[in-house]
Amino acid sequence: MLLNYANIIGFDFCLSHCFERRRVRPNGSLAQRRARDKGDIGPERDMTKPSDGSPGGKTVVRLGNVSRPTITLYQPPSDKDTGAAVVVCPGGGYRILALDLEGTEVCQWLNSIGVTGVLLKYRVPARKGLERYTAPLQDAQRALGLVRSHATEWHIDPQRIGILGFSAGGHLSVAASTHFEKRTYRQVDEADQISCRPDFTLLIYPAYLVGKEEGPELAPEFTVTSNTPPTFLVQTEDDPVHVENSLFYYLALKKAKVPTEMHIFANGGHGYGLRPDSDKAVLTWPTLAEAWMRRSGFLEPKKP
């Protein structure tokens, strides 16, 4: 279903720390757009309950009722900046967004290795009558196009813009990695004429990638080709969301001859982000991901 993007969405652009706030909005009344997209989901708020888990001994911001997507840029120190950027998609079952655990904390890690983190706050929960990923995919496509269109201004290499997703955010990242030939919304401005293909993809305990009964095939919304971005995957055998998500996507990538690296660990569960938690081996994934990005050339420093 093709929606008129200009009628349903406006993006805010925020630069973290001391950088100036940047705001870009499509034409039309912001209040009208909000009213049309918000429906009856209620105001945006943290949905965390006392009974919810606390990975690494810390609470999680579980942001819900998002009707106004944003991207926030976290830029590394200039002396470490490699010119690479990664759009970060938090998970949350397409119901909420684990905004800190799988968002801000990940952007801070990316900064530590010289990468600009672009935190995508996409629309949740699913809109009535649409697939649960319809609105989020529009948001991800728009974000990738906007980052690429602002590459010079934001000191980013337009050919080294990746996407990273956790859980449902992993599904969204695969959707963006397999649906880039055509926007799923009506074009808003020049940014929508620029490629929204991620240059590389990182998937950490991805969800919903396989059909019912955990396979034997990928979910029908995905078509993997030789032009699907190089991919890094991490999951554990005891993940209640099922390790088959990574396994079957890996096999599809391998069949299409897409450069891929996968790490499967015995235990670790789901929803750990990168917070320290005992001595789980899976928590070495940031080191493995950095090494993969470096070997693949995505962290090559900017030329003077």
XYZ file of N, CA, C and O in Angstrom, residues 172-288:
468
model
N 13.456 -4.804 10.725
C 13.380 -3.538 10.001
C 14.643 -3.309 9.175
O 14.576 -2.846 8.027
N 15.804 -3.642 9.739
C 17.063 -3.454 9.014
C 17.131 -4.356 7.786
O 17.631 -3.944 6.731
N 16.612 -5.583 7.905
C 16.575 -6.472 6.741
C 15.568 -5.948 5.716
O 15.813 -5.991 4.513
N 14.444 -5.433 6.191
C 13.474 -4.849 5.261
C 14.114 -3.706 4.469
O 13.950 -3.614 3.246
N 14.860 -2.839 5.164
C 15.531 -1.736 4.473
C 16.632 -2.241 3.546
O 16.914 -1.615 2.511
N 17.226 -3.375 3.887
C 18.320 -3.943 3.093
C 17.826 -4.723 1.888
O 18.630 -5.105 1.022
N 16.533 -4.992 1.828
C 15.967 -5.744 0.704
C 14.867 -4.965 -0.023
O 14.298 -5.471 -0.988
N 14.578 -3.743 0.446
C 13.578 -2.887 -0.204
C 14.178 -1.484 -0.377
O 13.872 -0.581 0.387
N 15.034 -1.345 -1.348
C 15.674 -0.042 -1.561
C 15.572 0.432 -3.003
O 15.992 1.547 -3.326
N 15.040 -0.404 -3.885
C 14.917 0.002 -5.283
C 13.851 1.065 -5.452
O 13.916 1.891 -6.369
N 12.879 1.065 -4.573
C 11.746 1.987 -4.690
C 11.270 2.387 -3.303
O 11.167 1.550 -2.411
N 10.994 3.683 -3.112
C 10.456 4.141 -1.838
C 9.052 3.565 -1.635
O 8.297 3.376 -2.588
N 8.719 3.300 -0.385
C 7.391 2.782 -0.070
C 6.446 3.909 0.332
O 5.422 3.677 0.979
N 6.791 5.129 -0.033
C 5.946 6.300 0.212
C 6.154 7.260 -0.944
O 7.112 7.130 -1.712
N 5.274 8.202 -1.068
C 5.405 9.198 -2.135
C 6.547 10.151 -1.796
O 6.699 10.573 -0.658
N 7.339 10.506 -2.801
C 8.513 11.334 -2.568
C 8.131 12.680 -1.966
O 7.125 13.285 -2.347
N 8.978 13.126 -1.044
C 8.771 14.389 -0.349
C 9.657 15.486 -0.929
O 9.206 16.593 -1.209
N 10.944 15.176 -1.110
C 11.897 16.179 -1.577
C 13.078 15.474 -2.236
O 13.027 14.277 -2.523
N 14.160 16.225 -2.461
C 15.321 15.692 -3.173
C 15.958 14.512 -2.452
O 16.574 13.648 -3.084
N 15.835 14.463 -1.131
C 16.434 13.354 -0.383
C 15.839 12.013 -0.796
O 16.493 10.974 -0.677
N 14.628 12.021 -1.305
C 13.975 10.776 -1.715
C 14.337 10.367 -3.135
O 13.843 9.354 -3.636
N 15.193 11.152 -3.778
C 15.699 10.781 -5.096
C 17.083 10.152 -5.000
O 17.654 9.708 -5.981
N 17.618 10.123 -3.772
C 18.927 9.545 -3.496
C 18.745 8.118 -2.999
O 17.742 7.797 -2.356
N 19.694 7.257 -3.288
C 19.598 5.854 -2.881
C 19.403 5.714 -1.373
O 20.060 6.399 -0.577
N 18.485 4.815 -0.990
C 18.294 4.502 0.426
C 18.841 3.105 0.751
O 18.486 2.521 1.775
N 19.709 2.582 -0.119
C 20.320 1.286 0.136
C 21.405 1.413 1.207
O 22.341 2.208 1.052
N 21.329 0.639 2.291
C 22.435 0.633 3.246
C 23.677 0.034 2.579
O 23.574 -0.885 1.767
N 24.843 0.543 2.929
C 26.079 -0.020 2.377
C 26.499 -1.287 3.111
O 27.253 -2.097 2.566
N 26.015 -1.463 4.328
C 26.272 -2.676 5.091
C 25.219 -2.792 6.186
O 24.553 -1.803 6.529
N 25.058 -4.002 6.713
C 23.994 -4.289 7.675
C 24.547 -5.104 8.835
O 25.302 -6.052 8.624
N 24.159 -4.732 10.051
C 24.514 -5.504 11.244
C 23.229 -5.903 11.951
O 22.376 -5.043 12.242
N 23.089 -7.201 12.233
C 21.879 -7.734 12.845
C 22.236 -8.435 14.151
O 22.995 -9.409 14.155
N 21.692 -7.915 15.249
C 21.974 -8.469 16.568
C 20.669 -9.068 17.106
O 19.680 -8.374 17.271
N 20.679 -10.357 17.371
C 19.500 -11.165 17.718
C 18.240 -10.724 16.949
O 17.230 -10.352 17.540
N 18.284 -10.806 15.597
C 17.137 -10.373 14.794
C 15.914 -11.266 15.007
O 16.036 -12.459 15.321
N 14.731 -10.681 14.817
C 13.470 -11.411 14.976
C 12.648 -11.346 13.689
O 12.888 -10.493 12.823
N 11.702 -12.252 13.568
C 10.688 -12.239 12.501
C 11.254 -12.420 11.090
O 10.599 -12.060 10.110
N 12.447 -12.987 10.964
C 13.037 -13.129 9.627
C 12.570 -14.393 8.914
O 12.739 -14.503 7.699
N 12.015 -15.325 9.660
C 11.568 -16.573 9.042
C 10.049 -16.662 9.106
O 9.390 -15.942 9.869
N 9.504 -17.574 8.276
C 8.066 -17.769 8.271
C 7.605 -18.510 9.512
O 8.351 -18.683 10.474
N 6.392 -18.938 9.496
C 5.839 -19.652 10.647
C 6.607 -20.949 10.891
O 7.175 -21.536 9.984
N 6.592 -21.357 12.150
C 7.283 -22.588 12.557
C 8.795 -22.496 12.325
O 9.460 -23.479 12.028
N 9.352 -21.303 12.450
C 10.801 -21.076 12.317
C 11.381 -21.593 11.003
O 12.441 -22.196 10.957
N 10.726 -21.367 9.922
C 11.263 -21.759 8.622
C 10.363 -22.775 7.956
O 9.226 -22.945 8.364
N 10.823 -23.408 6.868
C 12.221 -23.453 6.427
C 12.633 -22.307 5.501
O 13.697 -22.360 4.905
N 11.805 -21.277 5.372
C 12.126 -20.211 4.441
C 12.082 -18.859 5.141
O 11.492 -18.705 6.214
N 12.691 -17.879 4.470
C 12.592 -16.519 4.969
C 11.153 -16.044 4.910
O 10.342 -16.544 4.125
N 10.860 -15.040 5.734
C 9.544 -14.406 5.679
C 9.311 -13.878 4.261
O 10.251 -13.429 3.596
N 8.080 -13.921 3.783
C 7.802 -13.597 2.375
C 8.085 -12.153 1.986
O 8.202 -11.858 0.793
N 8.228 -11.252 2.955
C 8.499 -9.853 2.607
C 9.941 -9.607 2.176
O 10.273 -8.511 1.722
N 10.797 -10.623 2.281
C 12.205 -10.445 1.949
C 12.571 -11.177 0.662
O 12.228 -12.344 0.489
N 13.319 -10.493 -0.202
C 13.923 -11.115 -1.377
C 15.400 -10.744 -1.384
O 15.751 -9.570 -1.552
N 16.249 -11.731 -1.155
C 17.695 -11.499 -1.096
C 18.282 -11.665 -2.491
O 17.995 -12.641 -3.190
N 19.103 -10.698 -2.911
C 19.773 -10.750 -4.206
C 21.255 -10.467 -4.007
O 21.706 -10.182 -2.896
N 22.000 -10.509 -5.097
C 23.432 -10.223 -5.017
C 23.695 -8.771 -4.637
O 24.821 -8.423 -4.261
N 22.675 -7.924 -4.711
C 22.832 -6.513 -4.358
C 22.421 -6.228 -2.917
O 22.458 -5.078 -2.474
N 22.019 -7.257 -2.180
C 21.741 -7.085 -0.756
C 23.056 -6.730 -0.057
O 24.101 -7.296 -0.369
N 23.040 -5.780 0.878
C 24.294 -5.330 1.499
C 25.031 -6.431 2.262
O 24.399 -7.347 2.805
N 26.364 -6.351 2.315
C 27.148 -7.242 3.183
C 26.588 -7.187 4.606
O 26.169 -6.126 5.083
N 26.595 -8.347 5.285
C 25.853 -8.450 6.544
C 26.656 -9.162 7.626
O 27.369 -10.127 7.359
N 26.480 -8.676 8.860
C 27.071 -9.264 10.060
C 25.917 -9.705 10.962
O 24.994 -8.924 11.231
N 25.951 -10.957 11.431
C 24.870 -11.502 12.257
C 25.386 -12.059 13.572
O 26.450 -12.688 13.606
N 24.611 -11.859 14.641
C 24.912 -12.429 15.957
C 23.623 -12.939 16.582
O 22.596 -12.247 16.571
N 23.663 -14.145 17.133
C 22.520 -14.682 17.871
C 23.003 -15.832 18.751
O 24.127 -16.310 18.606
N 22.145 -16.247 19.687
C 22.491 -17.368 20.558
C 21.516 -18.522 20.342
O 20.366 -18.327 19.941
N 21.990 -19.730 20.630
C 21.156 -20.916 20.444
C 19.961 -20.930 21.388
O 18.914 -21.503 21.064
N 20.107 -20.296 22.551
C 19.004 -20.311 23.511
C 18.108 -19.081 23.412
O 17.289 -18.823 24.300
N 18.243 -18.329 22.339
C 17.399 -17.138 22.139
C 15.940 -17.582 21.998
O 15.605 -18.368 21.112
N 15.041 -17.113 22.864
C 13.632 -17.523 22.763
C 12.958 -17.049 21.484
O 11.906 -17.573 21.100
N 13.562 -16.071 20.808
C 13.031 -15.613 19.523
C 13.502 -16.529 18.394
O 13.027 -16.428 17.272
N 14.438 -17.404 18.695
C 14.898 -18.487 17.822
C 16.072 -18.107 16.911
O 16.013 -17.144 16.165
N 17.119 -18.908 17.032
C 18.345 -18.710 16.276
C 18.134 -18.912 14.780
O 18.926 -18.441 13.953
N 17.048 -19.593 14.400
C 16.768 -19.814 12.974
C 16.642 -18.510 12.196
O 16.853 -18.488 10.983
N 16.314 -17.422 12.875
C 16.239 -16.129 12.189
C 17.570 -15.788 11.527
O 17.617 -15.396 10.360
N 18.641 -15.954 12.281
C 19.967 -15.687 11.716
C 20.386 -16.774 10.729
O 20.948 -16.483 9.670
N 20.118 -18.034 11.080
C 20.571 -19.142 10.239
C 19.984 -19.071 8.832
O 20.709 -19.201 7.839
N 18.690 -18.869 8.739
C 18.061 -18.882 7.417
C 18.404 -17.631 6.613
O 18.522 -17.684 5.389
N 18.582 -16.506 7.302
C 18.993 -15.310 6.559
C 20.426 -15.480 6.057
O 20.751 -15.107 4.922
N 21.278 -16.070 6.889
C 22.653 -16.341 6.468
C 22.671 -17.228 5.219
O 23.414 -16.963 4.259
N 21.857 -18.270 5.221
C 21.829 -19.175 4.076
C 21.340 -18.470 2.812
O 21.856 -18.713 1.713
N 20.352 -17.592 2.957
C 19.870 -16.843 1.799
C 20.953 -15.907 1.264
O 21.132 -15.769 0.047
N 21.694 -15.266 2.166
C 22.788 -14.389 1.752
C 23.892 -15.187 1.068
O 24.435 -14.776 0.033
N 24.217 -16.330 1.642
C 25.260 -17.177 1.058
C 24.873 -17.632 -0.348
O 25.696 -17.615 -1.273
N 23.609 -18.026 -0.520
C 23.133 -18.468 -1.833
C 23.240 -17.354 -2.867
O 23.545 -17.600 -4.041
N 23.013 -16.113 -2.424
C 23.100 -14.964 -3.324
C 24.520 -14.429 -3.450
O 24.748 -13.428 -4.120
N 25.480 -15.099 -2.771
C 26.891 -14.705 -2.811
C 27.122 -13.301 -2.234
O 27.940 -12.520 -2.739
N 26.395 -12.997 -1.177
C 26.575 -11.732 -0.470
C 27.594 -11.944 0.649
O 27.457 -12.890 1.437
N 28.630 -11.117 0.767
C 29.609 -11.264 1.845
C 28.914 -11.209 3.211
O 28.184 -10.269 3.508
N 29.134 -12.238 4.014
C 28.393 -12.382 5.273
C 29.283 -13.002 6.342
O 30.108 -13.856 6.053
N 29.089 -12.534 7.568
C 29.762 -13.158 8.709
C 28.730 -13.376 9.806
O 27.964 -12.467 10.136
N 28.703 -14.590 10.348
C 27.718 -14.920 11.385
C 28.417 -15.525 12.599
O 29.332 -16.334 12.454
N 27.960 -15.115 13.786
C 28.480 -15.663 15.036
C 27.303 -16.201 15.855
O 26.392 -15.450 16.203
N 27.331 -17.508 16.146
C 26.303 -18.148 16.956
C 26.938 -18.604 18.269
O 27.939 -19.324 18.267
N 26.351 -18.162 19.375
C 26.862 -18.520 20.699
C 25.891 -19.479 21.383
O 24.697 -19.513 21.070
N 26.390 -20.232 22.332
C 25.564 -21.245 22.995
C 24.466 -20.622 23.839
O 23.333 -21.098 23.859
N 24.785 -19.563 24.553
C 23.766 -18.979 25.430
C 23.934 -17.475 25.523
O 24.946 -16.915 25.120
N 22.929 -16.851 26.065
C 22.911 -15.395 26.176
C 21.507 -14.833 26.103
O 21.256 -13.699 26.507
N 20.579 -15.625 25.551
C 19.191 -15.189 25.529
C 18.913 -14.103 24.499
O 19.415 -14.131 23.377
N 18.138 -13.122 24.920
C 17.642 -12.089 24.004
C 17.578 -10.762 24.758
O 17.373 -10.726 25.967
N 17.792 -9.681 24.045
C 17.586 -8.358 24.620
C 18.665 -7.893 25.569
O 18.385 -7.177 26.536
N 19.920 -8.241 25.297
C 21.015 -7.861 26.190
C 21.730 -6.590 25.743
O 22.503 -6.014 26.493
N 21.509 -6.155 24.490
C 22.215 -4.970 24.007
C 23.714 -5.178 24.082
O 24.238 -6.194 23.630
N 24.415 -4.227 24.679
C 25.849 -4.415 24.915
C 26.211 -4.164 26.377
O 27.352 -3.880 26.711
N 25.212 -4.313 27.255
C 25.458 -4.124 28.682
C 26.174 -5.335 29.288
O 25.804 -6.479 29.000
N 27.156 -5.098 30.149
C 27.846 -6.208 30.815
C 26.860 -7.019 31.648
O 26.021 -6.468 32.356
N 26.938 -8.334 31.534
C 26.055 -9.215 32.293
C 26.778 -10.543 32.503
O 26.841 -11.364 31.588
N 27.326 -10.721 33.695
C 28.170 -11.876 34.036
C 29.274 -12.026 32.980
O 29.886 -11.057 32.558
N 29.517 -13.231 32.518
C 30.603 -13.437 31.565
C 30.082 -14.117 30.299
O 30.682 -15.055 29.791
N 28.938 -13.648 29.786
C 28.377 -14.211 28.563
C 29.294 -13.917 27.383
O 29.641 -12.769 27.117
N 29.665 -14.966 26.664
C 30.562 -14.790 25.521
C 29.942 -13.938 24.429
O 30.646 -13.227 23.714
N 28.605 -13.969 24.316
C 27.951 -13.221 23.246
C 28.182 -11.717 23.393
O 28.093 -10.964 22.406
N 28.499 -11.268 24.594
C 28.701 -9.837 24.807
C 30.008 -9.333 24.216
O 30.333 -8.151 24.319
N 30.753 -10.226 23.576
C 31.923 -9.792 22.803
C 31.519 -9.324 21.407
O 32.386 -8.948 20.621
N 30.216 -9.323 21.094
C 29.801 -9.001 19.735
C 30.257 -7.620 19.260
O 30.579 -7.462 18.065
N 30.332 -6.574 20.127
C 30.810 -5.293 19.608
C 32.241 -5.367 19.070
O 32.564 -4.753 18.049
N 33.105 -6.119 19.747
C 34.478 -6.290 19.273
C 34.499 -7.022 17.933
O 35.239 -6.650 17.005
N 33.673 -8.055 17.816
C 33.598 -8.813 16.569
C 33.035 -7.947 15.440
O 33.496 -8.007 14.300
